[in-house]
Amino acid sequence: MFSHHLDEARVRELGVTTVSIDEIMRTYDVVSLHSASTPQTYHMLGAEDFAKMKDGATFINTARGAICDQDALIAELQRDPSVPSSTSPTPRSTSPIHRCGPCRTSS
């Protein structure tokens, strides 16, 4: 788990292990993003992060679109269609994510 908000006491209380975004993107089979949209989280994930994902890893974004650089996500999905992706809530019909063939959206 990665969080800007948890201190060590809360991490122990929850019984979770914290890791860097880099480690998450490089090693996990499923990356699920849950975060509020704030100035601190704007484009928290970008091209370098998506390029680190394992072949066949799944990216699930239940956070607001501004947290991910959507153009970078689209570029990675087009470069490597083995990376399944799902976004929820469904992006607006004008969102550039709809240009991406392998991307699935769900509401």
XYZ file of N, CA, C and O in Angstrom:
428
model
N 0.839 -1.164 0.000
C 0.000 0.000 0.000
C 0.888 1.232 0.000
O 1.924 1.267 0.650
N 0.452 2.244 -0.760
C 1.128 3.536 -0.762
C 0.115 4.576 -0.321
O -1.030 4.562 -0.767
N 0.532 5.466 0.566
C -0.353 6.536 1.010
C 0.455 7.741 1.451
O 1.469 7.595 2.135
N -0.039 8.914 1.071
C 0.543 10.168 1.557
C 0.030 10.480 2.970
O 0.574 11.334 3.644
N -1.032 9.816 3.397
C -1.763 10.237 4.579
C -1.549 9.388 5.832
O -1.860 9.844 6.923
N -1.050 8.184 5.702
C -0.917 7.307 6.870
C 0.413 7.507 7.575
O 1.460 7.474 6.942
N 0.346 7.684 8.884
C 1.595 7.710 9.652
C 1.906 6.291 10.117
O 1.091 5.372 9.970
N 3.093 6.088 10.661
C 3.540 4.738 11.046
C 2.611 4.075 12.062
O 2.370 2.872 11.999
N 2.081 4.838 12.994
C 1.171 4.273 13.997
C -0.082 3.711 13.330
O -0.533 2.605 13.655
N -0.635 4.441 12.386
C -1.846 3.986 11.686
C -1.537 2.787 10.787
O -2.339 1.866 10.679
N -0.362 2.773 10.179
C 0.066 1.636 9.359
C 0.092 0.371 10.220
O -0.434 -0.678 9.830
N 0.693 0.454 11.400
C 0.734 -0.708 12.305
C -0.666 -1.113 12.746
O -0.994 -2.300 12.800
N -1.490 -0.132 13.085
C -2.862 -0.395 13.526
C -3.657 -1.146 12.452
O -4.410 -2.068 12.746
N -3.471 -0.749 11.207
C -4.182 -1.394 10.103
C -3.566 -2.722 9.693
O -4.194 -3.522 8.995
N -2.303 -2.940 10.079
C -1.631 -4.186 9.726
C -1.260 -4.268 8.259
O -1.251 -5.356 7.674
N -0.959 -3.125 7.661
C -0.591 -3.105 6.248
C 0.900 -2.870 6.101
O 1.584 -2.478 7.042
N 1.401 -3.121 4.919
C 2.793 -2.853 4.585
C 2.811 -1.720 3.576
O 2.068 -1.759 2.589
N 3.631 -0.721 3.822
C 3.736 0.376 2.860
C 4.902 0.117 1.917
O 5.931 -0.428 2.316
N 4.707 0.497 0.670
C 5.733 0.360 -0.359
C 5.677 1.601 -1.240
O 4.716 2.354 -1.229
N 6.704 1.786 -2.040
C 6.758 2.930 -2.949
C 5.871 2.681 -4.171
O 5.559 1.535 -4.520
N 5.489 3.765 -4.829
C 4.751 3.636 -6.089
C 5.577 2.836 -7.088
O 5.058 1.983 -7.803
N 6.882 3.090 -7.102
C 7.771 2.364 -8.015
C 7.659 0.859 -7.798
O 7.500 0.090 -8.755
N 7.719 0.410 -6.545
C 7.623 -1.029 -6.249
C 6.261 -1.585 -6.645
O 6.165 -2.686 -7.204
N 5.221 -0.830 -6.369
C 3.872 -1.278 -6.743
C 3.789 -1.491 -8.252
O 3.333 -2.535 -8.726
N 4.231 -0.511 -9.006
C 4.100 -0.589 -10.457
C 4.976 -1.697 -11.052
O 4.588 -2.332 -12.022
N 6.125 -1.942 -10.482
C 7.046 -2.956 -11.016
C 6.678 -4.394 -10.640
O 6.974 -5.315 -11.394
N 6.047 -4.600 -9.481
C 5.941 -5.961 -8.968
C 4.539 -6.533 -8.826
O 4.391 -7.751 -8.800
N 3.524 -5.708 -8.762
C 2.196 -6.236 -8.477
C 1.444 -6.603 -9.749
O 1.571 -5.953 -10.778
N 0.630 -7.658 -9.650
C -0.172 -8.107 -10.782
C -1.417 -7.252 -10.971
O -1.942 -7.151 -12.077
N -1.910 -6.664 -9.873
C -3.083 -5.796 -9.912
C -2.746 -4.516 -9.165
O -2.304 -4.564 -8.023
N -2.931 -3.392 -9.830
C -2.733 -2.086 -9.213
C -4.097 -1.411 -9.202
O -4.693 -1.182 -10.245
N -4.587 -1.114 -8.006
C -5.895 -0.496 -7.858
C -5.710 0.864 -7.199
O -5.163 0.951 -6.101
N -6.162 1.906 -7.860
C -5.955 3.276 -7.394
C -7.228 3.814 -6.754
O -8.286 3.816 -7.377
N -7.095 4.267 -5.515
C -8.208 4.855 -4.758
C -7.647 6.095 -4.072
O -6.864 5.966 -3.130
N -8.011 7.259 -4.537
C -7.446 8.479 -3.962
C -8.340 9.667 -4.261
O -9.036 9.694 -5.274
N -8.290 10.625 -3.356
C -8.999 11.882 -3.590
C -8.208 12.717 -4.593
O -6.992 12.610 -4.678
N -8.909 13.547 -5.313
C -8.255 14.450 -6.255
C -7.883 15.731 -5.517
O -8.757 16.483 -5.084
N -6.590 15.939 -5.357
C -6.065 17.123 -4.680
C -4.901 17.658 -5.491
O -4.388 16.953 -6.372
N -4.448 18.851 -5.208
C -3.250 19.329 -5.901
C -2.059 18.377 -5.712
O -1.248 18.196 -6.618
N -1.979 17.727 -4.559
C -0.874 16.803 -4.275
C -0.954 15.536 -5.126
O 0.063 14.931 -5.446
N -2.159 15.115 -5.507
C -2.309 13.864 -6.259
C -2.485 14.075 -7.760
O -2.564 13.091 -8.504
N -2.527 15.320 -8.233
C -2.694 15.588 -9.659
C -1.580 14.894 -10.447
O -0.397 15.088 -10.175
N -1.971 14.060 -11.398
C -1.037 13.292 -12.237
C -0.004 12.538 -11.390
O 1.160 12.436 -11.756
N -0.480 11.981 -10.283
C 0.379 11.191 -9.405
C 1.008 10.023 -10.176
O 2.118 9.607 -9.886
N 0.285 9.494 -11.152
C 0.808 8.422 -12.000
C 0.923 8.935 -13.425
O -0.016 9.513 -13.975
N 2.094 8.712 -14.017
C 2.338 9.185 -15.373
C 2.997 8.131 -16.233
O 3.042 6.943 -15.887
N 3.541 8.558 -17.351
C 4.117 7.654 -18.347
C 5.181 6.732 -17.760
O 5.186 5.530 -18.036
N 6.077 7.274 -16.959
C 7.139 6.436 -16.373
C 6.549 5.346 -15.490
O 7.042 4.214 -15.481
N 5.500 5.678 -14.746
C 4.871 4.690 -13.866
C 4.196 3.587 -14.667
O 4.382 2.400 -14.390
N 3.410 3.965 -15.676
C 2.706 2.959 -16.466
C 3.672 2.072 -17.244
O 3.433 0.874 -17.406
N 4.769 2.625 -17.688
C 5.766 1.832 -18.420
C 6.416 0.773 -17.535
O 6.913 -0.232 -18.034
N 6.407 0.962 -16.228
C 7.021 0.018 -15.289
C 6.134 -1.199 -15.022
O 6.610 -2.203 -14.498
N 4.865 -1.120 -15.371
C 3.956 -2.219 -15.034
C 4.377 -3.511 -15.715
O 4.833 -3.509 -16.860
N 4.184 -4.607 -14.985
C 4.477 -5.931 -15.519
C 3.578 -6.227 -16.714
O 2.439 -5.768 -16.765
N 4.084 -7.015 -17.655
C 3.244 -7.475 -18.758
C 2.058 -8.233 -18.186
O 2.220 -9.092 -17.316
N 0.880 -7.902 -18.642
C -0.330 -8.580 -18.200
C -0.891 -8.081 -16.887
O -1.932 -8.556 -16.448
N -0.232 -7.116 -16.238
C -0.770 -6.566 -14.992
C -2.052 -5.799 -15.290
O -2.265 -5.322 -16.399
N -2.906 -5.695 -14.294
C -4.178 -4.995 -14.439
C -4.135 -3.691 -13.656
O -3.705 -3.678 -12.506
N -4.603 -2.615 -14.275
C -4.690 -1.320 -13.605
C -6.166 -0.960 -13.455
O -6.907 -0.940 -14.424
N -6.577 -0.692 -12.214
C -7.960 -0.321 -11.915
C -7.933 1.071 -11.306
O -7.286 1.282 -10.281
N -8.627 1.992 -11.928
C -8.679 3.352 -11.418
C -10.089 3.664 -10.947
O -10.985 3.872 -11.752
N -10.284 3.693 -9.627
C -11.580 4.099 -9.086
C -11.503 5.525 -8.564
O -12.453 6.025 -7.984
N -10.360 6.151 -8.765
C -10.159 7.535 -8.346
C -10.560 8.478 -9.476
O -10.963 8.043 -10.552
N -10.425 9.738 -9.243
C -10.724 10.734 -10.267
C -9.656 10.701 -11.350
O -8.487 10.440 -11.085
N -10.060 10.989 -12.574
C -9.172 10.902 -13.722
C -7.925 11.759 -13.621
O -6.880 11.399 -14.138
N -8.003 12.898 -12.942
C -6.860 13.823 -12.878
C -5.682 13.238 -12.109
O -4.566 13.729 -12.219
N -5.896 12.174 -11.372
C -4.801 11.565 -10.606
C -3.849 10.834 -11.545
O -2.655 10.764 -11.301
N -4.383 10.324 -12.637
C -3.560 9.668 -13.656
C -3.421 10.602 -14.845
O -4.381 11.252 -15.240
N -2.266 10.610 -15.406
C -2.073 11.301 -16.672
C -2.742 10.411 -17.721
O -2.200 9.388 -18.124
N -3.965 10.776 -18.106
C -4.746 9.920 -18.995
C -4.083 9.726 -20.350
O -4.165 8.647 -20.927
N -3.418 10.753 -20.857
C -2.724 10.595 -22.137
C -1.612 9.558 -22.025
O -1.387 8.757 -22.924
N -0.915 9.554 -20.877
C 0.146 8.562 -20.645
C -0.448 7.162 -20.522
O 0.111 6.195 -21.043
N -1.577 7.035 -19.843
C -2.236 5.734 -19.710
C -2.680 5.231 -21.076
O -2.451 4.074 -21.426
N -3.289 6.096 -21.861
C -3.728 5.705 -23.201
C -2.538 5.260 -24.042
O -2.584 4.229 -24.721
N -1.451 6.023 -23.993
C -0.253 5.671 -24.771
C 0.282 4.305 -24.363
O 0.667 3.494 -25.216
N 0.297 4.010 -23.069
C 0.798 2.712 -22.605
C -0.138 1.592 -23.028
O 0.310 0.518 -23.442
N -1.434 1.810 -22.954
C -2.390 0.786 -23.381
C -2.295 0.521 -24.878
O -2.454 -0.610 -25.321
N -2.035 1.558 -25.640
C -1.882 1.370 -27.079
C -0.555 0.694 -27.404
O -0.465 -0.090 -28.337
N 0.483 0.986 -26.613
C 1.796 0.374 -26.819
C 1.772 -1.090 -26.399
O 2.353 -1.947 -27.046
N 1.116 -1.385 -25.287
C 1.107 -2.741 -24.734
C -0.318 -3.143 -24.389
O -0.765 -2.968 -23.262
N -1.056 -3.679 -25.352
C -2.442 -4.044 -25.099
C -2.609 -5.201 -24.122
O -3.715 -5.543 -23.760
N -1.502 -5.782 -23.637
C -1.627 -6.856 -22.643
C -1.942 -6.292 -21.265
O -2.200 -7.045 -20.341
N -1.896 -4.954 -21.105
C -2.204 -4.342 -19.813
C -3.688 -4.013 -19.782
O -4.128 -3.039 -20.373
N -4.493 -4.864 -19.103
C -5.911 -4.543 -19.007
C -6.103 -3.333 -18.102
O -5.359 -3.123 -17.172
N -7.106 -2.545 -18.394
C -7.386 -1.361 -17.595
C -8.883 -1.184 -17.466
O -9.630 -1.464 -18.388
N -9.292 -0.727 -16.328
C -10.692 -0.439 -16.109
C -10.800 0.861 -15.340
O -10.013 1.115 -14.438
N -11.743 1.686 -15.707
C -11.959 2.920 -14.987
C -13.379 2.967 -14.472
O -14.310 2.519 -15.132
N -13.553 3.465 -13.291
C -14.861 3.623 -12.688
C -14.790 4.841 -11.778
O -13.813 4.989 -11.046
N -15.690 5.741 -11.785
C -16.866 5.721 -12.639
C -16.496 5.910 -14.102
O -15.393 6.348 -14.403
N -17.429 5.586 -14.978
C -17.168 5.706 -16.405
C -16.811 7.149 -16.746
O -17.516 8.065 -16.350
N -15.698 7.351 -17.469
C -15.329 8.714 -17.864
C -16.394 9.342 -18.755
O -17.116 8.643 -19.457
N -16.465 10.664 -18.720
C -17.390 11.365 -19.612
C -17.123 10.964 -21.054
O -15.999 10.626 -21.411
N -18.142 11.034 -21.885
C -18.000 10.615 -23.285
C -16.957 11.445 -24.020
O -16.423 11.009 -25.033
N -16.629 12.622 -23.523
C -15.620 13.463 -24.162
C -14.207 13.143 -23.673
O -13.241 13.703 -24.159
N -14.079 12.223 -22.721
C -12.770 11.879 -22.172
C -11.909 11.199 -23.226
O -12.384 10.353 -23.984
N -10.613 11.535 -23.253
C -9.717 10.892 -24.229
C -9.535 9.395 -23.979
O -9.097 8.684 -24.868
N -9.912 8.900 -22.823
C -9.753 7.468 -22.522
C -10.586 6.624 -23.490
O -10.262 5.482 -23.765
N -11.640 7.211 -24.051
C -12.487 6.474 -24.994
C -11.786 6.208 -26.328
O -12.251 5.390 -27.100
N -10.659 6.868 -26.582
C -9.888 6.613 -27.803
C -9.150 5.291 -27.727
O -8.629 4.808 -28.711
N -9.068 4.730 -26.549
C -8.242 3.563 -26.322
C -9.043 2.281 -26.501
O -9.930 1.990 -25.707
N -8.723 1.513 -27.509
C -9.439 0.276 -27.800
C -9.456 -0.740 -26.671
O -10.489 -1.237 -26.299
N -8.280 -1.077 -26.074
C -8.296 -2.152 -25.094
C -8.836 -1.742 -23.725
O -9.002 -2.573 -22.859
N -9.127 -0.466 -23.533
C -9.597 -0.019 -22.229
C -11.067 -0.322 -22.067
O -11.865 -0.085 -22.958
N -11.407 -0.825 -20.901
C -12.804 -1.083 -20.590
C -13.226 -0.092 -19.527
O -12.487 0.228 -18.627
N -14.447 0.384 -19.634
C -14.975 1.260 -18.606
C -16.175 0.603 -17.974
O -16.860 -0.206 -18.591
N -16.380 0.920 -16.734
C -17.548 0.365 -16.037
C -18.106 1.432 -15.130
O -17.414 2.319 -14.672
N -19.390 1.349 -14.890
C -20.017 2.333 -14.000
C -20.436 1.689 -12.716
O -20.307 0.536 -12.507
